[in-house]
PDB file of C-alpha atoms and ligand atoms in Angstrom:
ATOM      1  CA  MET A   1     -29.045  53.886 -20.090  1.00 34.00           C
ATOM      2  CA  GLU A   2     -30.879  51.562 -17.714  1.00 41.00           C
ATOM      3  CA  LYS A   3     -28.975  50.868 -14.527  1.00 41.00           C
ATOM      4  CA  LYS A   4     -26.929  47.663 -14.560  1.00 45.00           C
ATOM      5  CA  PHE A   5     -27.349  45.366 -11.644  1.00 45.00           C
ATOM      6  CA  ASN A   6     -25.122  42.462 -10.676  1.00 53.00           C
ATOM      7  CA  ALA A   7     -21.474  42.354  -9.637  1.00 52.00           C
ATOM      8  CA  ASP A   8     -20.025  42.367 -13.149  1.00 59.00           C
ATOM      9  CA  ASN A   9     -22.613  44.802 -14.523  1.00 56.00           C
ATOM     10  CA  THR A  10     -24.135  42.474 -17.050  1.00 71.00           C
ATOM     11  CA  ILE A  11     -27.804  42.341 -16.165  1.00 86.00           C
ATOM     12  CA  THR A  12     -30.566  44.898 -15.649  1.00 89.00           C
ATOM     13  CA  PRO A  13     -33.201  44.615 -12.906  1.00 89.00           C
ATOM     14  CA  LYS A  14     -35.829  43.832 -15.554  1.00 93.00           C
ATOM     15  CA  GLU A  15     -33.730  41.054 -17.067  1.00 93.00           C
ATOM     16  CA  LEU A  16     -32.870  39.646 -13.626  1.00 93.00           C
ATOM     17  CA  ALA A  17     -36.585  39.597 -12.733  1.00 94.00           C
ATOM     18  CA  LYS A  18     -37.303  37.650 -15.925  1.00 96.00           C
ATOM     19  CA  HIS A  19     -34.663  35.039 -15.005  1.00 95.00           C
ATOM     20  CA  LEU A  20     -35.905  34.786 -11.418  1.00 95.00           C
ATOM     21  CA  ARG A  21     -39.332  33.880 -12.813  1.00 96.00           C
ATOM     22  CA  GLN A  22     -37.922  31.457 -15.390  1.00 96.00           C
ATOM     23  CA  PRO A  23     -34.140  31.084 -15.659  1.00 96.00           C
ATOM     24  CA  GLU A  24     -33.042  30.659 -19.287  1.00 95.00           C
ATOM     25  CA  GLY A  25     -29.729  29.726 -20.921  1.00 94.00           C
ATOM     26  CA  ASP A  26     -26.309  30.674 -19.524  1.00 92.00           C
ATOM     27  CA  THR A  27     -27.616  33.805 -17.802  1.00 93.00           C
ATOM     28  CA  GLY A  28     -30.340  31.738 -16.171  1.00 94.00           C
ATOM     29  CA  LYS A  29     -27.736  29.246 -14.985  1.00 95.00           C
ATOM     30  CA  GLU A  30     -25.737  32.094 -13.386  1.00 93.00           C
ATOM     31  CA  VAL A  31     -28.891  33.543 -11.800  1.00 93.00           C
ATOM     32  CA  GLY A  32     -29.580  30.065 -10.362  1.00 95.00           C
ATOM     33  CA  LEU A  33     -26.133  30.059  -8.710  1.00 94.00           C
ATOM     34  CA  GLN A  34     -26.740  33.539  -7.294  1.00 91.00           C
ATOM     35  CA  MET A  35     -30.124  32.428  -5.894  1.00 93.00           C
ATOM     36  CA  ASN A  36     -28.328  29.756  -3.882  1.00 95.00           C
ATOM     37  CA  LYS A  37     -26.521  32.576  -2.061  1.00 92.00           C
ATOM     38  CA  GLY A  38     -29.356  35.103  -1.630  1.00 90.00           C
ATOM     39  CA  ASN A  39     -32.010  32.498  -0.789  1.00 95.00           C
ATOM     40  CA  LYS A  40     -29.912  30.153   1.353  1.00 96.00           C
ATOM     41  CA  HIS A  41     -31.656  30.988   4.625  1.00 96.00           C
ATOM     42  CA  ILE A  42     -35.231  30.861   3.337  1.00 97.00           C
ATOM     43  CA  CYS A  43     -34.562  27.573   1.512  1.00 98.00           C
ATOM     44  CA  LEU A  44     -32.937  25.894   4.520  1.00 98.00           C
ATOM     45  CA  ASN A  45     -35.540  27.287   6.942  1.00 98.00           C
ATOM     46  CA  SER A  46     -38.347  26.038   4.690  1.00 98.00           C
ATOM     47  CA  TYR A  47     -37.131  22.469   5.085  1.00 98.00           C
ATOM     48  CA  GLN A  48     -36.947  22.838   8.875  1.00 97.00           C
ATOM     49  CA  VAL A  49     -40.510  24.208   8.953  1.00 98.00           C
ATOM     50  CA  LEU A  50     -41.693  21.409   6.654  1.00 98.00           C
ATOM     51  CA  ASN A  51     -40.198  18.922   9.138  1.00 98.00           C
ATOM     52  CA  PRO A  52     -41.100  15.758   7.211  1.00 98.00           C
ATOM     53  CA  LYS A  53     -41.572  12.382   8.849  1.00 98.00           C
ATOM     54  CA  ASN A  54     -39.354   9.441   7.932  1.00 98.00           C
ATOM     55  CA  LYS A  55     -40.189   7.564   4.711  1.00 98.00           C
ATOM     56  CA  SER A  56     -42.281  10.346   3.183  1.00 98.00           C
ATOM     57  CA  HIS A  57     -42.547  11.448  -0.440  1.00 98.00           C
ATOM     58  CA  ILE A  58     -41.965  15.173  -0.933  1.00 98.00           C
ATOM     59  CA  LEU A  59     -42.801  17.338  -3.941  1.00 99.00           C
ATOM     60  CA  GLU A  60     -41.003  20.650  -4.388  1.00 98.00           C
ATOM     61  CA  ILE A  61     -42.220  23.173  -6.957  1.00 98.00           C
ATOM     62  CA  GLY A  62     -39.648  25.598  -8.396  1.00 98.00           C
ATOM     63  CA  MET A  63     -36.503  24.211  -6.759  1.00 98.00           C
ATOM     64  CA  GLY A  64     -34.285  26.126  -9.220  1.00 98.00           C
ATOM     65  CA  ASN A  65     -31.016  24.203  -9.566  1.00 98.00           C
ATOM     66  CA  GLY A  66     -31.858  22.002  -6.573  1.00 98.00           C
ATOM     67  CA  PHE A  67     -28.710  22.890  -4.658  1.00 98.00           C
ATOM     68  CA  PHE A  68     -30.440  22.497  -1.273  1.00 98.00           C
ATOM     69  CA  VAL A  69     -32.084  19.120  -1.945  1.00 98.00           C
ATOM     70  CA  LYS A  70     -29.190  17.501  -0.068  1.00 98.00           C
ATOM     71  CA  ASP A  71     -30.213  19.470   3.035  1.00 98.00           C
ATOM     72  CA  LEU A  72     -33.858  18.429   2.790  1.00 98.00           C
ATOM     73  CA  LEU A  73     -32.802  14.786   2.555  1.00 98.00           C
ATOM     74  CA  LYS A  74     -31.006  15.160   5.910  1.00 98.00           C
ATOM     75  CA  THR A  75     -34.166  16.243   7.758  1.00 98.00           C
ATOM     76  CA  ALA A  76     -35.514  12.673   8.103  1.00 98.00           C
ATOM     77  CA  ASP A  77     -34.728   9.074   7.125  1.00 98.00           C
ATOM     78  CA  ASP A  78     -35.689   7.396   3.843  1.00 98.00           C
ATOM     79  CA  LEU A  79     -37.169  10.450   2.138  1.00 98.00           C
ATOM     80  CA  ASN A  80     -38.165  10.358  -1.496  1.00 98.00           C
ATOM     81  CA  TYR A  81     -38.013  13.684  -3.390  1.00 98.00           C
ATOM     82  CA  THR A  82     -39.571  14.925  -6.626  1.00 98.00           C
ATOM     83  CA  GLY A  83     -38.683  18.402  -7.900  1.00 98.00           C
ATOM     84  CA  VAL A  84     -40.727  20.201 -10.566  1.00 98.00           C
ATOM     85  CA  ASP A  85     -39.612  23.332 -12.387  1.00 98.00           C
ATOM     86  CA  PHE A  86     -40.717  24.735 -15.750  1.00 98.00           C
ATOM     87  CA  SER A  87     -37.218  25.993 -16.617  1.00 98.00           C
ATOM     88  CA  PRO A  88     -35.258  23.499 -18.780  1.00 98.00           C
ATOM     89  CA  ILE A  89     -31.881  24.908 -17.644  1.00 97.00           C
ATOM     90  CA  MET A  90     -32.829  24.497 -13.972  1.00 98.00           C
ATOM     91  CA  ILE A  91     -33.848  20.876 -14.604  1.00 98.00           C
ATOM     92  CA  ASP A  92     -30.488  20.249 -16.338  1.00 98.00           C
ATOM     93  CA  GLU A  93     -28.582  21.861 -13.475  1.00 98.00           C
ATOM     94  CA  ALA A  94     -30.581  20.033 -10.811  1.00 98.00           C
ATOM     95  CA  ASN A  95     -29.912  16.715 -12.550  1.00 98.00           C
ATOM     96  CA  VAL A  96     -26.135  17.368 -12.526  1.00 98.00           C
ATOM     97  CA  ILE A  97     -25.955  18.674  -8.940  1.00 98.00           C
ATOM     98  CA  ASN A  98     -28.034  15.799  -7.539  1.00 98.00           C
ATOM     99  CA  LYS A  99     -26.705  12.962  -9.705  1.00 98.00           C
ATOM    100  CA  PRO A 100     -25.722  10.651  -6.802  1.00 98.00           C
ATOM    101  CA  PHE A 101     -29.243  10.909  -5.308  1.00 98.00           C
ATOM    102  CA  ILE A 102     -30.849  10.361  -8.722  1.00 98.00           C
ATOM    103  CA  ASP A 103     -28.646   7.310  -9.319  1.00 98.00           C
ATOM    104  CA  SER A 104     -29.708   5.858  -5.989  1.00 97.00           C
ATOM    105  CA  GLY A 105     -33.378   6.349  -6.925  1.00 98.00           C
ATOM    106  CA  ILE A 106     -34.426   8.746  -4.162  1.00 98.00           C
ATOM    107  CA  VAL A 107     -34.570  11.987  -6.190  1.00 98.00           C
ATOM    108  CA  ARG A 108     -36.068  12.864  -9.556  1.00 98.00           C
ATOM    109  CA  PHE A 109     -36.801  16.085 -11.434  1.00 98.00           C
ATOM    110  CA  GLU A 110     -39.615  16.784 -13.896  1.00 98.00           C
ATOM    111  CA  GLN A 111     -40.007  19.751 -16.200  1.00 98.00           C
ATOM    112  CA  ALA A 112     -43.591  20.950 -15.781  1.00 98.00           C
ATOM    113  CA  SER A 113     -45.600  23.964 -14.692  1.00 98.00           C
ATOM    114  CA  ILE A 114     -47.475  24.251 -11.434  1.00 98.00           C
ATOM    115  CA  GLU A 115     -50.565  24.729 -13.630  1.00 98.00           C
ATOM    116  CA  LYS A 116     -50.692  21.059 -14.652  1.00 98.00           C
ATOM    117  CA  LEU A 117     -48.637  18.583 -12.663  1.00 98.00           C
ATOM    118  CA  PRO A 118     -47.824  15.189 -14.212  1.00 98.00           C
ATOM    119  CA  PHE A 119     -48.865  13.220 -11.118  1.00 98.00           C
ATOM    120  CA  ASN A 120     -51.880  11.236  -9.977  1.00 98.00           C
ATOM    121  CA  ASP A 121     -54.231  12.512  -7.289  1.00 98.00           C
ATOM    122  CA  ASN A 122     -53.097  11.931  -3.686  1.00 98.00           C
ATOM    123  CA  THR A 123     -49.440  11.161  -4.532  1.00 98.00           C
ATOM    124  CA  PHE A 124     -47.345  13.190  -2.053  1.00 98.00           C
ATOM    125  CA  ASP A 125     -47.103  13.398   1.746  1.00 98.00           C
ATOM    126  CA  TYR A 126     -45.612  16.921   1.611  1.00 98.00           C
ATOM    127  CA  ILE A 127     -45.419  19.782  -0.882  1.00 98.00           C
ATOM    128  CA  THR A 128     -42.991  22.642  -0.459  1.00 98.00           C
ATOM    129  CA  THR A 129     -42.338  25.690  -2.617  1.00 98.00           C
ATOM    130  CA  THR A 130     -40.050  28.660  -1.946  1.00 98.00           C
ATOM    131  CA  ASN A 131     -40.001  31.990  -3.780  1.00 98.00           C
ATOM    132  CA  THR A 132     -42.382  30.877  -6.522  1.00 98.00           C
ATOM    133  CA  LEU A 133     -45.693  32.291  -5.288  1.00 98.00           C
ATOM    134  CA  TYR A 134     -45.012  35.711  -6.858  1.00 97.00           C
ATOM    135  CA  PHE A 135     -45.122  34.040 -10.273  1.00 97.00           C
ATOM    136  CA  TRP A 136     -48.127  31.689  -9.986  1.00 98.00           C
ATOM    137  CA  PRO A 137     -50.237  32.485 -13.064  1.00 98.00           C
ATOM    138  CA  THR A 138     -53.698  31.771 -11.558  1.00 98.00           C
ATOM    139  CA  PRO A 139     -53.071  31.342  -7.828  1.00 98.00           C
ATOM    140  CA  GLU A 140     -56.327  29.700  -6.732  1.00 98.00           C
ATOM    141  CA  ASP A 141     -56.280  27.181  -9.598  1.00 98.00           C
ATOM    142  CA  ASN A 142     -52.582  26.526  -8.933  1.00 98.00           C
ATOM    143  CA  ALA A 143     -53.169  25.923  -5.206  1.00 98.00           C
ATOM    144  CA  LYS A 144     -56.005  23.527  -6.104  1.00 98.00           C
ATOM    145  CA  GLU A 145     -53.635  21.627  -8.386  1.00 98.00           C
ATOM    146  CA  LEU A 146     -51.246  21.254  -5.420  1.00 98.00           C
ATOM    147  CA  LEU A 147     -54.160  20.088  -3.256  1.00 98.00           C
ATOM    148  CA  ARG A 148     -55.041  17.491  -5.895  1.00 98.00           C
ATOM    149  CA  VAL A 149     -51.634  15.775  -5.816  1.00 98.00           C
ATOM    150  CA  LEU A 150     -51.265  15.966  -2.007  1.00 98.00           C
ATOM    151  CA  LYS A 151     -52.454  12.964   0.029  1.00 98.00           C
ATOM    152  CA  PRO A 152     -55.325  13.472   2.501  1.00 98.00           C
ATOM    153  CA  GLY A 153     -53.676  14.628   5.736  1.00 98.00           C
ATOM    154  CA  GLY A 154     -50.615  15.814   3.782  1.00 98.00           C
ATOM    155  CA  LYS A 155     -48.927  19.148   4.468  1.00 98.00           C
ATOM    156  CA  ILE A 156     -48.181  22.080   2.161  1.00 98.00           C
ATOM    157  CA  LEU A 157     -45.608  24.771   2.861  1.00 98.00           C
ATOM    158  CA  VAL A 158     -45.404  28.008   0.886  1.00 98.00           C
ATOM    159  CA  ALA A 159     -42.323  30.118   1.716  1.00 98.00           C
ATOM    160  CA  TYR A 160     -42.051  33.697   0.448  1.00 98.00           C
ATOM    161  CA  ARG A 161     -40.824  37.210   1.111  1.00 96.00           C
ATOM    162  CA  SER A 162     -43.205  39.844   2.433  1.00 92.00           C
ATOM    163  CA  LYS A 163     -44.226  42.773   0.258  1.00 92.00           C
ATOM    164  CA  SER A 164     -42.048  45.143   2.303  1.00 90.00           C
ATOM    165  CA  CYS A 165     -39.070  42.816   1.964  1.00 91.00           C
ATOM    166  CA  ILE A 166     -39.200  42.501  -1.823  1.00 90.00           C
ATOM    167  CA  ASP A 167     -40.157  46.146  -2.294  1.00 90.00           C
ATOM    168  CA  GLN A 168     -36.552  46.928  -1.274  1.00 88.00           C
ATOM    169  CA  LEU A 169     -35.513  45.526  -4.672  1.00 87.00           C
ATOM    170  CA  GLU A 170     -35.994  47.516  -7.856  1.00 87.00           C
ATOM    171  CA  LEU A 171     -36.467  44.278  -9.781  1.00 89.00           C
ATOM    172  CA  SER A 172     -39.695  43.548  -7.891  1.00 89.00           C
ATOM    173  CA  LYS A 173     -41.428  46.110 -10.160  1.00 92.00           C
ATOM    174  CA  TYR A 174     -41.134  43.643 -13.016  1.00 94.00           C
ATOM    175  CA  GLY A 175     -43.664  40.830 -12.945  1.00 93.00           C
ATOM    176  CA  PHE A 176     -43.814  40.056  -9.209  1.00 94.00           C
ATOM    177  CA  THR A 177     -47.221  39.651  -7.528  1.00 96.00           C
ATOM    178  CA  LYS A 178     -46.684  40.569  -3.887  1.00 95.00           C
ATOM    179  CA  TYR A 179     -48.502  38.962  -0.970  1.00 96.00           C
ATOM    180  CA  GLU A 180     -49.213  39.703   2.664  1.00 95.00           C
ATOM    181  CA  ILE A 181     -49.656  36.802   5.098  1.00 97.00           C
ATOM    182  CA  SER A 182     -53.455  37.217   5.100  1.00 97.00           C
ATOM    183  CA  ASP A 183     -53.519  36.979   1.262  1.00 97.00           C
ATOM    184  CA  VAL A 184     -51.664  33.675   1.334  1.00 98.00           C
ATOM    185  CA  GLU A 185     -53.720  32.237   4.182  1.00 98.00           C
ATOM    186  CA  ASN A 186     -56.944  33.214   2.337  1.00 98.00           C
ATOM    187  CA  LEU A 187     -55.616  31.734  -0.890  1.00 98.00           C
ATOM    188  CA  LEU A 188     -54.879  28.369   0.741  1.00 98.00           C
ATOM    189  CA  SER A 189     -58.179  28.382   2.621  1.00 98.00           C
ATOM    190  CA  LYS A 190     -60.250  29.195  -0.494  1.00 98.00           C
ATOM    191  CA  SER A 191     -58.417  26.445  -2.357  1.00 98.00           C
ATOM    192  CA  GLY A 192     -59.444  23.826   0.218  1.00 98.00           C
ATOM    193  CA  PHE A 193     -56.541  23.575   2.681  1.00 98.00           C
ATOM    194  CA  LYS A 194     -57.274  23.399   6.444  1.00 98.00           C
ATOM    195  CA  GLN A 195     -55.359  24.180   9.658  1.00 98.00           C
ATOM    196  CA  ILE A 196     -53.550  27.093   8.024  1.00 98.00           C
ATOM    197  CA  SER A 197     -50.898  28.940   9.976  1.00 98.00           C
ATOM    198  CA  SER A 198     -47.902  31.169   9.292  1.00 98.00           C
ATOM    199  CA  LYS A 199     -44.626  32.046  10.908  1.00 97.00           C
ATOM    200  CA  ILE A 200     -41.987  34.662  10.169  1.00 97.00           C
ATOM    201  CA  ILE A 201     -38.276  33.921  10.507  1.00 96.00           C
ATOM    202  CA  LYS A 202     -35.828  36.834  10.473  1.00 93.00           C
ATOM    203  CA  GLU A 203     -32.590  36.427   8.522  1.00 91.00           C
ATOM    204  CA  PRO A 204     -29.246  38.221   8.597  1.00 90.00           C
ATOM    205  CA  ASP A 205     -29.147  41.414   6.495  1.00 88.00           C
ATOM    206  CA  LEU A 206     -28.164  40.856   2.870  1.00 85.00           C
ATOM    207  CA  ASP A 207     -25.697  42.978   0.883  1.00 84.00           C
ATOM    208  CA  PHE A 208     -27.227  43.386  -2.564  1.00 79.00           C
ATOM    209  CA  ASP A 209     -26.516  45.935  -5.297  1.00 74.00           C
ATOM    210  CA  GLY A 210     -24.618  48.114  -2.827  1.00 78.00           C
ATOM    211  CA  LYS A 211     -27.554  48.172  -0.405  1.00 83.00           C
ATOM    212  CA  VAL A 212     -28.089  46.445   2.933  1.00 88.00           C
ATOM    213  CA  LEU A 213     -31.443  44.659   2.802  1.00 87.00           C
ATOM    214  CA  GLU A 214     -33.447  43.582   5.833  1.00 87.00           C
ATOM    215  CA  MET A 215     -34.460  40.002   5.174  1.00 89.00           C
ATOM    216  CA  GLU A 216     -37.142  37.733   6.548  1.00 93.00           C
ATOM    217  CA  GLY A 217     -39.032  34.714   5.271  1.00 96.00           C
ATOM    218  CA  ILE A 218     -42.700  33.894   5.752  1.00 98.00           C
ATOM    219  CA  TYR A 219     -43.737  30.245   5.991  1.00 98.00           C
ATOM    220  CA  THR A 220     -47.433  29.472   5.541  1.00 98.00           C
ATOM    221  CA  THR A 221     -48.545  25.879   6.033  1.00 98.00           C
ATOM    222  CA  GLY A 222     -51.812  24.009   5.519  1.00 98.00           C
ATOM    223  CA  ILE A 223     -53.174  20.479   5.640  1.00 98.00           C
ATOM    224  CA  LYS A 224     -55.337  18.612   3.084  1.00 98.00           C
TER     225      LYS A 224
HETATM  226  C1  SAM B 301     -37.047  32.754  -7.823  1.00 59.93           C
HETATM  227  S1  SAM B 301     -36.711  31.104  -8.318  1.00 59.93           S
HETATM  228  C2  SAM B 301     -36.645  30.278  -6.711  1.00 59.93           C
HETATM  229  C3  SAM B 301     -35.730  29.097  -6.692  1.00 59.93           C
HETATM  230  C4  SAM B 301     -35.557  28.490  -5.287  1.00 59.93           C
HETATM  231  N1  SAM B 301     -36.784  27.906  -4.818  1.00 59.93           N
HETATM  232  C5  SAM B 301     -35.080  29.558  -4.337  1.00 59.93           C
HETATM  233  O1  SAM B 301     -35.856  30.041  -3.507  1.00 59.93           O
HETATM  234  O2  SAM B 301     -33.909  29.945  -4.465  1.00 59.93           O
HETATM  235  C6  SAM B 301     -38.272  30.542  -8.948  1.00 59.93           C
HETATM  236  C7  SAM B 301     -38.191  29.155  -9.564  1.00 59.93           C
HETATM  237  O3  SAM B 301     -39.534  28.695  -9.790  1.00 59.93           O
HETATM  238  C8  SAM B 301     -39.664  28.264 -11.122  1.00 59.93           C
HETATM  239  N2  SAM B 301     -41.051  28.547 -11.545  1.00 59.93           N
HETATM  240  C9  SAM B 301     -41.634  29.772 -11.665  1.00 59.93           C
HETATM  241  N3  SAM B 301     -42.894  29.645 -12.104  1.00 59.93           N
HETATM  242  C10 SAM B 301     -43.124  28.308 -12.247  1.00 59.93           C
HETATM  243  C11 SAM B 301     -44.237  27.553 -12.689  1.00 59.93           C
HETATM  244  N4  SAM B 301     -45.368  28.141 -13.126  1.00 59.93           N
HETATM  245  N5  SAM B 301     -44.149  26.201 -12.691  1.00 59.93           N
HETATM  246  C12 SAM B 301     -42.977  25.590 -12.304  1.00 59.93           C
HETATM  247  N6  SAM B 301     -41.876  26.265 -11.911  1.00 59.93           N
HETATM  248  C13 SAM B 301     -41.943  27.607 -11.875  1.00 59.93           C
HETATM  249  C14 SAM B 301     -38.619  29.038 -11.914  1.00 59.93           C
HETATM  250  O4  SAM B 301     -38.247  28.395 -13.107  1.00 59.93           O
HETATM  251  C15 SAM B 301     -37.480  29.145 -10.901  1.00 59.93           C
HETATM  252  O5  SAM B 301     -36.588  28.054 -10.986  1.00 59.93           O
END
């Protein structure tokens, strides 16, 4: 029998990998809640690295259930946030969790894929995306689509785990494309971004599946 994976032994690594790529149904909802724990540091650090200016409009791709949107909104004054995810259950969850911000008109969520974003050219001041790069279907085309909707002078941030970091997880065998920093910098450069740079931020070790994992996030930024 294939090894079971999470605390109550209900999900295999292969199934968990599928839900990390696109959470679905009740299991997807639970995986979304677990991501808020395992990805807390990389999500919060990504917003600090993004460091938006007051009054800017931010697009996030693949925000999952949007639990950390509240933290992004604290990084500057008068921010406007749009979250895009192709998982219907994550959009539903994000809408519930962020209802007060949606009601006040500063946050909205759209179900769409990174492949074709429902926005005009030059719409956003900032684009951020965390732990989605492994799943981009055609990375150069997808980065160009992000470039299209970013304003001239706008900033993109791609946050991800290194190959060695995710190789610690058995689930990374199932459908993850792994990247080194140079791969991501080349991808952004070939897609038309300028002033590309990367930083690594170490995180506390993570207890996962009975193992202690060494965690770090990589944050690659570029300018249109
Ligand atoms: C591993 S989760 C990361 C969630 C959150 N950013 C975090 O780090 O905890 C990946 C998220 O990206 C979304 N996603 C994956 N591929 C996508 C695509 N092609 N277009 C839009 N969203 C996508 C998934 O539905 C999922 O919610």
